[in-house]
Coordinates of C-alpha atoms and ligand atoms in Angstrom, one line a residue:
M26 CA 68.2 -162.9 187.4
K27 CA 64.4 -165.0 186.1
K28 CA 65.2 -168.4 185.0
K29 CA 65.6 -168.7 181.6
S30 CA 62.6 -170.7 179.3
P31 CA 63.5 -174.5 179.1
V32 CA 66.2 -175.2 175.7
P33 CA 63.9 -176.3 172.4
T34 CA 64.8 -179.5 171.4
A35 CA 64.9 -179.3 167.6
S36 CA 61.6 -180.0 165.8
Q37 CA 60.4 -177.3 169.1
L38 CA 62.5 -174.2 167.5
R39 CA 59.6 -174.4 164.5
P40 CA 57.0 -173.2 167.9
F41 CA 54.4 -172.4 165.1
S42 CA 55.5 -172.8 161.8
S43 CA 55.2 -176.5 161.5
A44 CA 52.1 -176.2 162.2
L45 CA 51.6 -174.1 159.2
L46 CA 54.6 -175.5 156.7
D47 CA 55.1 -179.4 157.6
G48 CA 52.9 -182.1 156.1
P49 CA 51.2 -183.4 152.6
E50 CA 48.2 -181.0 154.1
R51 CA 50.0 -177.9 153.7
A52 CA 50.4 -178.0 150.6
A53 CA 49.5 -175.0 150.2
A54 CA 50.7 -173.0 152.2
R55 CA 54.2 -173.9 150.7
A56 CA 53.0 -173.4 147.8
M57 CA 52.6 -169.7 148.2
L58 CA 56.1 -169.4 149.4
Y59 CA 58.3 -170.4 147.2
P60 CA 57.5 -167.4 144.3
V61 CA 58.5 -165.3 147.4
G62 CA 62.0 -167.0 147.9
F63 CA 61.6 -170.8 149.7
K64 CA 63.4 -173.1 148.8
A65 CA 62.3 -177.2 149.3
E66 CA 65.4 -176.9 151.9
D67 CA 63.4 -173.5 153.8
F68 CA 61.1 -175.5 155.7
K69 CA 62.9 -177.3 158.1
K70 CA 64.2 -174.1 159.4
P71 CA 62.8 -171.7 161.7
L72 CA 60.6 -169.0 160.6
I73 CA 61.9 -165.7 161.8
G74 CA 59.8 -162.5 161.0
V75 CA 61.8 -159.1 159.9
A76 CA 59.3 -155.6 160.6
S77 CA 60.7 -152.9 159.1
T78 CA 58.7 -149.8 159.8
W79 CA 60.5 -148.7 155.8
S80 CA 58.5 -145.5 155.2
D81 CA 59.1 -142.9 152.7
V82 CA 56.7 -141.0 154.7
T83 CA 59.3 -139.5 157.1
P84 CA 63.5 -139.4 157.1
C85 CA 63.0 -141.2 160.5
N86 CA 62.3 -144.7 158.8
M87 CA 63.6 -143.8 154.9
H88 CA 67.2 -146.6 155.4
I89 CA 64.9 -148.5 156.6
D90 CA 64.6 -151.1 153.7
D91 CA 68.4 -151.5 153.6
L92 CA 68.1 -152.9 157.5
A93 CA 65.7 -155.0 157.2
L94 CA 67.8 -156.5 154.2
A95 CA 70.8 -156.6 156.5
A96 CA 68.3 -158.7 158.7
E97 CA 67.4 -160.8 156.5
A98 CA 71.1 -161.6 155.4
G99 CA 71.7 -162.3 158.8
V100 CA 68.8 -164.4 159.8
N101 CA 70.1 -167.2 156.6
G102 CA 73.3 -166.7 157.6
N103 CA 72.5 -168.4 161.4
G104 CA 70.2 -171.1 160.1
G105 CA 66.5 -169.3 160.1
K106 CA 65.0 -168.7 157.2
A107 CA 63.7 -164.6 157.7
I108 CA 60.3 -163.5 155.9
V109 CA 60.6 -159.5 155.1
F110 CA 56.6 -157.4 156.2
N111 CA 56.6 -153.8 156.7
T112 CA 54.3 -152.6 159.1
I113 CA 53.0 -149.3 159.2
T114 CA 54.8 -145.8 160.3
V115 CA 54.1 -142.1 161.1
S116 CA 56.1 -138.8 161.7
D117 CA 55.3 -136.8 164.6
G118 CA 57.5 -134.1 162.8
I119 CA 55.5 -133.6 160.2
S120 CA 51.6 -133.7 162.2
N121 CA 52.2 -131.7 165.2
G122 CA 50.3 -129.0 165.9
N123 CA 47.9 -130.5 163.1
E124 CA 44.8 -132.4 163.2
G125 CA 46.3 -135.7 162.7
M126 CA 48.8 -135.8 165.0
K127 CA 45.8 -136.8 166.8
Y128 CA 46.7 -140.2 164.8
S129 CA 50.3 -140.8 166.4
L130 CA 49.7 -141.9 169.4
V131 CA 47.0 -144.4 168.1
S132 CA 49.4 -145.5 165.2
R133 CA 51.9 -147.0 168.6
E134 CA 48.2 -149.6 168.9
V135 CA 48.0 -150.3 164.6
I136 CA 52.4 -150.7 164.6
A137 CA 51.9 -153.1 167.6
D138 CA 48.5 -154.8 166.5
S139 CA 49.9 -154.7 162.9
I140 CA 53.1 -156.9 164.2
E141 CA 51.1 -159.1 166.6
T142 CA 48.4 -160.1 163.4
V143 CA 51.4 -160.8 161.1
V144 CA 53.7 -162.9 163.0
G145 CA 50.2 -165.0 164.7
C146 CA 49.1 -165.1 160.8
E147 CA 52.2 -166.1 159.0
G148 CA 53.2 -168.8 161.9
M149 CA 56.6 -167.4 162.7
D150 CA 58.4 -169.0 165.2
G151 CA 60.2 -165.0 166.2
Y152 CA 61.2 -162.2 164.9
L153 CA 62.9 -159.0 165.0
A154 CA 61.6 -155.8 164.0
I155 CA 62.7 -152.3 163.1
G156 CA 62.1 -149.1 164.0
G157 CA 63.1 -145.5 163.8
C158 CA 60.8 -143.2 165.1
D159 CA 58.5 -142.8 168.1
K160 CA 55.6 -145.1 168.1
N161 CA 56.8 -148.0 166.4
M162 CA 59.5 -147.8 168.7
P163 CA 57.7 -149.2 171.6
G164 CA 54.7 -150.4 169.4
A165 CA 56.9 -153.2 168.6
L166 CA 57.9 -153.8 171.8
I167 CA 53.9 -154.5 173.0
A168 CA 53.7 -156.9 170.0
M169 CA 56.9 -158.8 171.3
A170 CA 55.4 -158.5 175.3
R171 CA 52.2 -159.9 174.5
M172 CA 53.5 -162.8 171.7
N173 CA 56.5 -163.9 173.9
R174 CA 57.9 -165.1 170.7
P175 CA 61.6 -164.9 170.6
A176 CA 62.3 -161.3 169.1
V177 CA 65.2 -158.8 169.0
F178 CA 64.2 -155.0 168.5
V179 CA 66.9 -153.4 166.7
Y180 CA 66.6 -149.3 166.3
G181 CA 66.8 -147.3 163.0
G182 CA 69.2 -145.0 164.2
T183 CA 69.5 -141.4 164.9
I184 CA 70.4 -138.4 161.5
L185 CA 73.2 -136.5 162.3
P186 CA 73.1 -132.7 163.1
G187 CA 71.7 -130.3 160.7
L188 CA 74.8 -127.6 159.3
L189 CA 72.5 -123.8 159.2
K190 CA 73.6 -121.6 155.9
A191 CA 71.8 -118.4 156.3
P192 CA 75.3 -116.2 155.5
H193 CA 73.5 -113.3 157.3
S194 CA 72.5 -114.7 160.0
P195 CA 74.4 -115.1 163.2
N196 CA 74.0 -118.3 163.6
D197 CA 75.5 -119.3 159.9
G198 CA 76.7 -122.6 160.9
K199 CA 75.3 -124.1 163.8
E200 CA 74.2 -126.7 164.0
I201 CA 70.2 -127.7 164.2
D202 CA 67.4 -130.3 163.7
I203 CA 63.6 -130.6 164.0
V204 CA 63.2 -129.0 166.6
S205 CA 65.7 -125.6 166.0
V206 CA 62.5 -125.4 163.0
F207 CA 60.2 -125.3 166.1
E208 CA 61.4 -123.1 168.2
A209 CA 62.5 -120.9 164.8
I210 CA 58.7 -120.3 164.1
G211 CA 57.9 -118.4 167.5
Q212 CA 61.2 -116.4 166.9
H213 CA 59.6 -116.0 163.6
A214 CA 57.1 -114.7 164.8
A215 CA 58.7 -112.8 167.4
G216 CA 60.5 -110.6 165.4
K217 CA 63.6 -112.2 166.1
V218 CA 63.8 -114.4 162.9
S219 CA 63.7 -113.1 159.1
D220 CA 62.1 -115.3 156.6
A221 CA 65.0 -115.7 154.8
E222 CA 66.1 -117.2 158.2
L223 CA 63.1 -119.2 158.3
H224 CA 63.1 -120.6 155.8
A225 CA 67.2 -121.5 156.1
V226 CA 66.8 -122.8 159.2
E227 CA 63.5 -125.5 157.4
C228 CA 66.0 -126.1 154.6
C229 CA 68.8 -127.6 156.4
A230 CA 67.4 -129.0 159.3
I231 CA 67.3 -132.7 158.1
P232 CA 70.6 -133.5 156.5
G233 CA 69.1 -137.2 155.2
P234 CA 67.5 -140.1 157.5
G235 CA 67.6 -141.2 161.2
A236 CA 65.7 -140.2 163.5
C237 CA 65.1 -136.3 165.1
G238 CA 68.7 -135.8 166.6
G239 CA 68.2 -134.7 170.2
M240 CA 67.7 -136.8 173.6
Y241 CA 64.0 -136.9 172.0
T242 CA 61.5 -139.7 172.1
A243 CA 63.2 -141.5 170.2
N244 CA 66.7 -141.9 171.3
S245 CA 65.1 -141.7 174.4
M246 CA 63.2 -145.1 173.4
A247 CA 65.9 -146.6 172.2
S248 CA 68.4 -146.2 174.8
A249 CA 65.3 -148.1 177.5
I250 CA 64.4 -151.1 175.1
E251 CA 68.3 -151.9 175.4
A252 CA 68.1 -150.9 178.8
L253 CA 65.3 -153.6 178.8
G254 CA 67.7 -155.5 177.2
M255 CA 65.7 -155.9 174.6
S256 CA 67.9 -155.3 171.5
L257 CA 71.8 -155.9 171.4
P258 CA 74.6 -153.5 173.2
N259 CA 74.7 -150.6 171.9
S260 CA 71.7 -150.4 169.3
S261 CA 70.7 -146.8 170.6
A262 CA 73.7 -145.0 169.9
Q263 CA 74.8 -145.5 166.4
N264 CA 74.2 -143.3 163.5
A265 CA 71.3 -144.0 160.9
I266 CA 73.9 -144.4 158.1
S267 CA 77.0 -145.7 159.3
R268 CA 78.3 -149.6 158.8
A269 CA 77.7 -150.2 162.7
K270 CA 74.0 -150.1 162.4
L271 CA 74.3 -152.5 159.0
E272 CA 76.3 -155.1 161.2
D273 CA 73.6 -154.1 163.6
C274 CA 71.3 -155.0 161.8
R275 CA 72.6 -159.0 160.5
R276 CA 73.9 -159.3 164.3
A277 CA 70.1 -159.1 165.0
G278 CA 69.0 -161.7 162.8
A279 CA 71.6 -163.9 164.1
A280 CA 70.7 -163.3 167.3
V281 CA 67.0 -164.0 167.1
V282 CA 67.7 -167.7 165.9
D283 CA 69.7 -167.7 169.2
M284 CA 67.1 -167.1 171.2
L285 CA 65.2 -169.9 169.3
R286 CA 68.2 -172.5 170.3
K287 CA 68.5 -170.7 172.9
G288 CA 65.0 -171.3 174.7
I289 CA 64.8 -167.1 175.3
K290 CA 61.8 -164.9 175.0
P291 CA 61.0 -161.7 175.3
R292 CA 59.5 -162.1 179.3
D293 CA 62.6 -164.3 180.6
I294 CA 64.3 -160.5 179.7
L295 CA 61.0 -157.6 180.2
T296 CA 61.4 -158.7 184.4
R297 CA 59.5 -155.8 186.5
K298 CA 63.5 -155.5 187.2
A299 CA 64.4 -154.1 183.6
F300 CA 62.3 -152.2 183.3
E301 CA 63.9 -150.6 186.3
N302 CA 67.0 -150.4 184.4
A303 CA 64.7 -149.1 181.7
I304 CA 63.6 -146.1 184.1
T305 CA 66.6 -145.1 185.5
T306 CA 68.9 -145.2 181.9
V307 CA 66.4 -142.6 180.7
I308 CA 66.0 -140.2 184.0
A309 CA 70.0 -140.1 183.9
L310 CA 70.1 -139.4 180.2
G311 CA 67.4 -136.7 180.6
G312 CA 64.8 -138.6 178.2
S313 CA 61.2 -137.7 176.7
T314 CA 58.1 -137.7 179.3
N315 CA 56.6 -140.1 176.8
C316 CA 58.7 -142.7 178.4
V317 CA 56.8 -142.9 180.7
L318 CA 53.8 -143.7 178.8
H319 CA 55.4 -146.1 176.4
L320 CA 57.4 -148.1 179.3
L321 CA 54.0 -148.2 181.1
A322 CA 51.8 -149.7 178.4
I323 CA 54.7 -151.8 177.3
A324 CA 55.1 -153.0 181.3
R325 CA 51.4 -153.5 180.7
A326 CA 51.9 -156.0 177.4
A327 CA 54.7 -158.2 180.0
E328 CA 52.1 -158.3 182.9
V329 CA 54.3 -156.5 184.8
R330 CA 53.4 -154.7 187.4
L331 CA 54.7 -151.0 187.0
S332 CA 53.2 -147.9 187.7
I333 CA 53.5 -143.8 187.8
D334 CA 54.7 -143.3 191.6
D335 CA 57.6 -146.4 190.3
F336 CA 58.9 -143.0 188.7
T337 CA 58.8 -141.3 191.6
R338 CA 60.9 -144.3 194.1
I339 CA 63.5 -144.4 191.3
G340 CA 64.0 -140.9 190.6
K341 CA 64.9 -139.8 193.7
R342 CA 67.8 -141.7 193.6
V343 CA 69.3 -141.3 190.3
P344 CA 70.7 -138.3 188.3
V345 CA 70.4 -136.1 185.8
L346 CA 73.8 -137.4 183.8
A347 CA 73.1 -136.3 179.8
D348 CA 74.1 -132.6 179.2
L349 CA 72.0 -133.2 175.6
R350 CA 68.8 -131.9 173.6
P351 CA 66.5 -130.3 174.0
S352 CA 67.6 -129.0 177.6
G353 CA 71.4 -129.4 177.1
T354 CA 73.6 -129.0 174.2
Y355 CA 74.9 -132.0 172.3
S356 CA 73.6 -134.1 169.7
M357 CA 72.9 -137.6 169.9
S358 CA 75.2 -138.4 167.3
A359 CA 77.6 -136.1 169.0
L360 CA 77.2 -139.0 172.3
V361 CA 77.8 -141.7 169.5
A362 CA 81.0 -140.7 168.7
I363 CA 82.4 -140.6 172.5
G364 CA 81.1 -144.2 172.8
G365 CA 77.0 -144.1 173.0
I366 CA 75.2 -145.3 176.5
R367 CA 77.8 -148.2 176.8
P368 CA 79.8 -146.4 179.6
L369 CA 77.0 -144.4 180.8
M370 CA 75.0 -147.7 181.3
K371 CA 78.7 -149.5 183.2
T372 CA 78.9 -146.5 186.0
L373 CA 75.4 -146.6 186.7
L374 CA 75.5 -150.1 187.4
D375 CA 79.2 -149.2 189.3
A376 CA 77.4 -147.5 191.4
G377 CA 74.7 -150.0 192.4
L378 CA 71.8 -148.1 190.0
L379 CA 71.8 -150.8 188.0
H380 CA 70.5 -154.5 187.8
G381 CA 73.0 -156.8 186.7
D382 CA 71.5 -159.9 187.0
C383 CA 68.8 -158.9 184.1
L384 CA 68.5 -160.7 181.0
T385 CA 69.2 -159.5 178.1
V386 CA 68.6 -161.6 174.1
T387 CA 72.1 -161.9 173.9
G388 CA 72.2 -164.6 176.6
E389 CA 74.2 -162.8 178.8
T390 CA 73.0 -160.7 181.5
M391 CA 73.6 -157.3 181.2
A392 CA 76.5 -156.7 183.6
E393 CA 78.2 -159.8 181.4
T394 CA 77.2 -157.0 178.2
L395 CA 79.0 -154.0 179.8
A396 CA 82.1 -155.9 181.2
G397 CA 84.4 -154.6 179.1
V398 CA 82.7 -151.5 178.1
K399 CA 85.7 -148.4 178.6
P400 CA 85.2 -145.5 180.4
Y401 CA 84.3 -142.4 178.2
P402 CA 86.6 -140.5 176.4
P403 CA 88.5 -138.3 179.0
G404 CA 87.9 -134.1 178.3
Q405 CA 84.3 -135.1 177.3
K406 CA 81.2 -131.9 178.4
I407 CA 78.2 -134.4 176.9
I408 CA 77.8 -137.2 180.8
Y409 CA 78.2 -135.6 183.9
P410 CA 80.5 -137.7 186.4
L411 CA 77.6 -139.0 188.4
D412 CA 79.3 -137.3 191.3
Q413 CA 79.3 -133.8 189.6
P414 CA 75.0 -134.0 188.1
I415 CA 73.3 -131.5 186.4
K416 CA 70.1 -132.2 188.2
K417 CA 71.1 -134.7 191.3
D418 CA 67.1 -136.5 191.0
S419 CA 64.9 -137.7 187.9
H420 CA 63.7 -134.6 185.5
L421 CA 60.8 -136.6 184.8
V422 CA 58.6 -135.6 187.8
I423 CA 55.0 -137.2 188.7
F424 CA 52.4 -134.6 190.2
Y425 CA 49.4 -134.9 192.4
G426 CA 47.2 -132.4 193.6
N427 CA 43.2 -131.4 193.2
L428 CA 45.2 -130.8 189.7
A429 CA 45.9 -134.0 188.7
P430 CA 44.3 -136.9 191.3
E431 CA 45.6 -139.7 189.9
G432 CA 48.7 -138.6 188.3
A433 CA 50.0 -136.0 185.7
V434 CA 54.1 -135.8 184.2
G435 CA 56.9 -132.4 184.0
K436 CA 59.8 -133.2 182.8
I437 CA 61.0 -129.8 185.3
T438 CA 65.3 -130.0 184.4
G439 CA 65.6 -127.0 186.9
K440 CA 66.5 -124.8 184.7
E441 CA 62.6 -123.3 184.5
G442 CA 63.0 -123.4 188.4
S443 CA 61.5 -125.8 191.0
R444 CA 58.3 -124.1 191.3
F445 CA 55.8 -122.0 189.0
E446 CA 53.0 -119.8 190.1
G447 CA 50.6 -117.8 187.9
R448 CA 46.7 -117.5 186.5
A449 CA 45.5 -119.9 184.2
I450 CA 44.9 -118.9 180.3
V451 CA 42.6 -122.0 179.2
F452 CA 42.6 -123.2 175.4
Q453 CA 40.1 -125.9 174.4
G454 CA 42.7 -127.6 171.8
E455 CA 46.0 -127.0 170.7
E456 CA 45.6 -124.4 167.3
K457 CA 44.0 -121.7 170.1
A458 CA 46.5 -121.7 172.5
L459 CA 49.7 -122.1 169.4
H460 CA 48.0 -119.4 168.0
A461 CA 47.4 -116.7 171.4
I462 CA 51.3 -117.5 172.5
L463 CA 52.4 -116.3 169.1
D464 CA 49.8 -113.3 168.9
G465 CA 50.9 -112.1 172.5
T466 CA 47.9 -113.2 174.3
V467 CA 49.4 -115.4 176.2
K468 CA 52.1 -113.4 178.4
A469 CA 54.7 -113.5 181.7
G470 CA 52.9 -115.3 184.4
H471 CA 49.9 -116.8 182.7
V472 CA 50.1 -121.2 182.6
V473 CA 48.6 -122.0 179.6
V474 CA 46.1 -125.0 180.0
I475 CA 45.4 -126.3 177.0
R476 CA 42.8 -129.5 177.7
G477 CA 40.5 -131.2 175.8
E478 CA 43.7 -133.0 174.5
G479 CA 43.5 -136.6 176.5
P480 CA 43.9 -140.4 175.3
K481 CA 40.2 -140.4 175.6
G482 CA 39.1 -136.4 174.4
G483 CA 41.4 -135.7 171.2
P484 CA 41.8 -138.6 171.6
G485 CA 45.5 -140.0 171.0
M486 CA 47.1 -137.2 172.8
R487 CA 48.4 -134.8 171.3
E488 CA 51.8 -133.3 171.6
M489 CA 52.2 -130.1 172.5
L490 CA 55.8 -129.2 170.8
S491 CA 54.4 -126.5 168.6
P492 CA 53.1 -124.6 171.5
T493 CA 56.4 -125.1 174.1
S494 CA 58.9 -124.9 171.3
A495 CA 56.7 -121.4 170.4
I496 CA 56.9 -120.5 173.7
M497 CA 61.0 -121.0 173.4
G498 CA 60.5 -119.2 170.3
K499 CA 59.4 -116.0 172.1
G500 CA 61.7 -115.2 175.0
L501 CA 59.0 -117.0 177.8
G502 CA 60.3 -119.8 178.6
Q503 CA 61.3 -118.8 182.1
D504 CA 58.1 -116.9 182.3
V505 CA 55.1 -119.8 180.8
A506 CA 53.9 -122.2 182.7
L507 CA 52.3 -125.7 180.2
L508 CA 49.8 -127.9 182.0
T509 CA 47.6 -130.2 179.3
D510 CA 45.5 -133.5 179.9
G511 CA 47.6 -134.3 176.2
R512 CA 51.7 -135.1 176.1
F513 CA 55.0 -133.3 174.9
S514 CA 57.0 -134.5 172.4
G515 CA 60.7 -135.7 173.8
G516 CA 61.5 -131.6 172.4
S517 CA 59.5 -130.2 173.9
H518 CA 60.9 -128.4 177.0
G519 CA 60.5 -125.3 179.1
F520 CA 58.3 -125.6 182.7
V521 CA 56.0 -128.1 180.9
V522 CA 53.5 -130.7 183.1
G523 CA 51.2 -132.7 181.1
H524 CA 49.5 -136.7 181.1
V525 CA 47.2 -134.3 183.4
T526 CA 44.7 -137.3 184.5
P527 CA 41.9 -137.4 184.6
E528 CA 41.7 -135.7 181.7
A529 CA 39.0 -133.2 180.7
Y530 CA 36.8 -135.1 178.7
V531 CA 36.3 -137.7 181.5
G532 CA 35.1 -134.8 184.0
G533 CA 38.7 -134.7 185.9
P534 CA 39.8 -131.1 187.5
I535 CA 41.0 -129.9 184.3
A536 CA 37.5 -129.6 183.1
L537 CA 37.1 -127.1 186.2
V538 CA 40.0 -124.3 185.4
K539 CA 38.2 -121.1 184.5
N540 CA 40.5 -118.2 183.3
G541 CA 42.7 -116.4 186.2
D542 CA 42.3 -118.9 188.2
K543 CA 45.5 -119.7 190.5
I544 CA 47.9 -122.6 189.7
V545 CA 50.7 -123.6 191.6
I546 CA 53.1 -126.1 190.5
D547 CA 55.8 -127.9 192.9
S548 CA 58.9 -129.9 191.4
I549 CA 59.6 -130.1 194.9
K550 CA 56.3 -130.8 196.3
R551 CA 55.6 -132.5 193.6
T552 CA 52.1 -131.1 194.1
L553 CA 50.2 -129.5 190.9
T554 CA 47.2 -127.5 192.7
L555 CA 43.9 -124.9 191.8
A556 CA 43.2 -122.6 194.2
V557 CA 40.1 -122.4 194.5
P558 CA 38.0 -123.7 196.7
A559 CA 36.8 -127.2 197.1
R560 CA 33.5 -125.7 197.4
E561 CA 33.5 -123.7 193.7
L562 CA 34.8 -126.6 192.1
A563 CA 31.6 -128.4 193.5
K564 CA 30.1 -126.6 192.1
R565 CA 31.7 -126.3 188.5
K566 CA 31.3 -130.1 188.7
Q567 CA 27.9 -129.5 188.6
A568 CA 27.2 -127.3 185.8
W569 CA 29.4 -129.2 183.5
K570 CA 28.5 -131.4 180.3
K571 CA 30.3 -134.0 178.9
P572 CA 31.4 -132.7 175.5
R573 CA 30.2 -134.9 172.2
P574 CA 32.8 -136.9 171.2
N575 CA 35.1 -135.5 168.4
Y576 CA 35.3 -138.6 166.5
T577 CA 32.6 -140.8 165.7
R578 CA 33.2 -143.4 163.1
G579 CA 36.9 -145.3 162.3
V580 CA 40.0 -145.7 164.0
L581 CA 40.3 -142.5 165.7
A582 CA 36.8 -143.2 167.6
K583 CA 37.7 -146.8 168.6
F584 CA 40.4 -146.1 169.9
A585 CA 38.8 -143.3 172.2
A586 CA 35.6 -146.2 173.6
H587 CA 38.8 -148.5 174.6
V588 CA 42.0 -146.1 176.2
T589 CA 42.8 -145.8 179.3
S590 CA 44.3 -143.0 181.1
A591 CA 47.5 -141.7 180.6
S592 CA 48.5 -142.6 183.9
Q593 CA 47.9 -146.3 183.1
G594 CA 50.0 -146.1 179.6
A595 CA 47.2 -144.8 177.2
V596 CA 46.6 -148.1 175.8
T597 CA 44.3 -150.1 174.0
D598 CA 45.5 -153.9 175.1
L599 CA 42.0 -155.4 176.3
D600 CA 43.2 -157.7 178.9
L601 CA 39.9 -160.3 179.1
K602 CA 41.5 -161.5 182.5
L603 CA 41.4 -158.4 185.0
Ligands
FES722 FE1 60.8 -139.3 163.3 FE2 60.8 -137.7 165.4 S1 59.6 -137.6 163.5 S2 62.0 -139.7 165.4

C-alpha cells in the first residue's frame, strides 16, 4: 500500500481556504459569504465543496439537488463548512444518434475543467462530487486526480426498471429500460413492433430518477470508481431514490472532512494497483467499453502509467461473472437487491484477483472494507460462481492489426461468436449508417464501417447506440458486425469494435476501407484485419486527402484541436511536462 500523506496540523486543515479567508485584508472575501449562510465561526472550519450535477436535462441527475443537500449536512455535521455548487451535465440517452452527441465526450472535459475551476478559484480545502450520468462521473474523477485535494465521489444511483404497459402485446408487463427503446426503434423498422407498442415502450421505459439501469456506462463507471477506492463502500449499488443513497451522501460529506484530518489525498488512493482493481471489477461485471476510455483518462490525470494493453493483461485472467443488461438479463436494481457489487469484489479478493492493500477514501484498505461482506443469497442467478463463469476471460477485447495499428476496443461477450468475417459497407458518419440499417441496405455478412466519428474527426467520438440497437432490432445481431473510430454506449451489444486508432480524420487505415473489402475480426487472436494487399493500401493512402474539419469554432473545435487519440483516453488535459 502506498504511504499516506503526512497527517496535517490543525491549521493545515485549511490549506487553501485560510489564504482566501483569513486576516483583515480578506474581509471582502468573507463579506461575500455571509449572505450565502456563513457565520463568523464557519471561517475557522475547512471549506468543503459539494459539486452537484443536478439538472432537469436528464432523469439521471434530476434528484441530485436533494443528494447534494444531504452531503452538505454530512460535511457541516463533521466540522466542515460546505458550499454547494453546480457543474453541467448532458444526456447521452437523449442526444445519442444526433449531431448534438458530439458534445458528449467534450462534456467530460468541461465538467473536469469546471470543477477544477470552482474548487481552485474558491480556495476549497476538499470536496465531493455527486454524479449520475456517463460523463459527469469520469469528469469528476479527472478533476480529483488533477487537483489532489481530499475528495470523495458519490454516485447518484441507478434508476428502477420500467414496466411495459401494452395490453395487446406479448411483451406486456416486461421490464424495460432506455436500451429497450433504442431496440424497439429497430424492431419497429423491421415491422415487428407496432406504432402503439413503440409509443408504449417510449412512455414506460423511464419510471423516474436515476442512471440508465443496466450495466451500461454509468453503472460500470460507478463500480469502477468504488473499486478504485474513491467512493464509500456500496456507493455504486444503490437505487437513486432510496434512504441508502441519501445516507451514502451524508456519510460521504463527513468522509471528506475525515480525509483532511487523516491527510489522505486522491493520489494516495489512485495508484496503479487501484486502476488494476477497477479494470478487474469492470470485467467481472461485464461493463462498458467506455470504461477503457475513462480509466485511461483518469490515470493520465493522476500521472499513473496505464495503457490499453493493461486491459488485455488483466483480461486474460479475469472472467465475466455478471448476467446484466445489455448482453445479459438483469437490471442494476436487481443486483442492488441481492447485495450490489461488494460480494463479487470479496470473491475476487479471496481469489487473489483484487489487490487488498489499496487505500480507500475511508482510510481503510480495500481488504478491510470488504472483510465483513457476506456472500450473495443462495439461488440468485445474477452473479455466476467464479468456477462457472459466463466467459472465462474479458469481454473487453483490445484489437490490433493493419486496420488498427494503435489499437481498438471491442465488447465481445461470446454470445456473438468469437470471429467475424464479412464484407465492408462503409459510411461517413453515423446517420447514413443508421438509415442504411433501417432501410435494409445493410444485410447479413456486412461489416458496417462507420468512420469520421473519432475524437478529432467527429469531433467528440459519438456513441453508436442507434446503429447497434437497430442491428439488434432488425434481428441481425448474429450476422452483422460494426466497426468504428467512434465509440459505443454501455448499452450497445453485438459484434462491435470501436475506438479504432488512428482514426480516419488523421489518415488511419480505417479511412482507406472501401465497400466490399474483406474484414476479419478475430477476438481470440485479438486481431482486426483488412484483407487488402499492402501495395493497394499504400496506393489508397497516397490518394487520401485530409477532410475539412466539421467545426472550426467553439468548444467542439477547441476539443478537436487538443484531444489525444482514443488509445490514450481522448483527453484534452495538457501536461506541459510531457
Ligand atoms: Fe444518463 Fe444513461 S443517459 S446514465
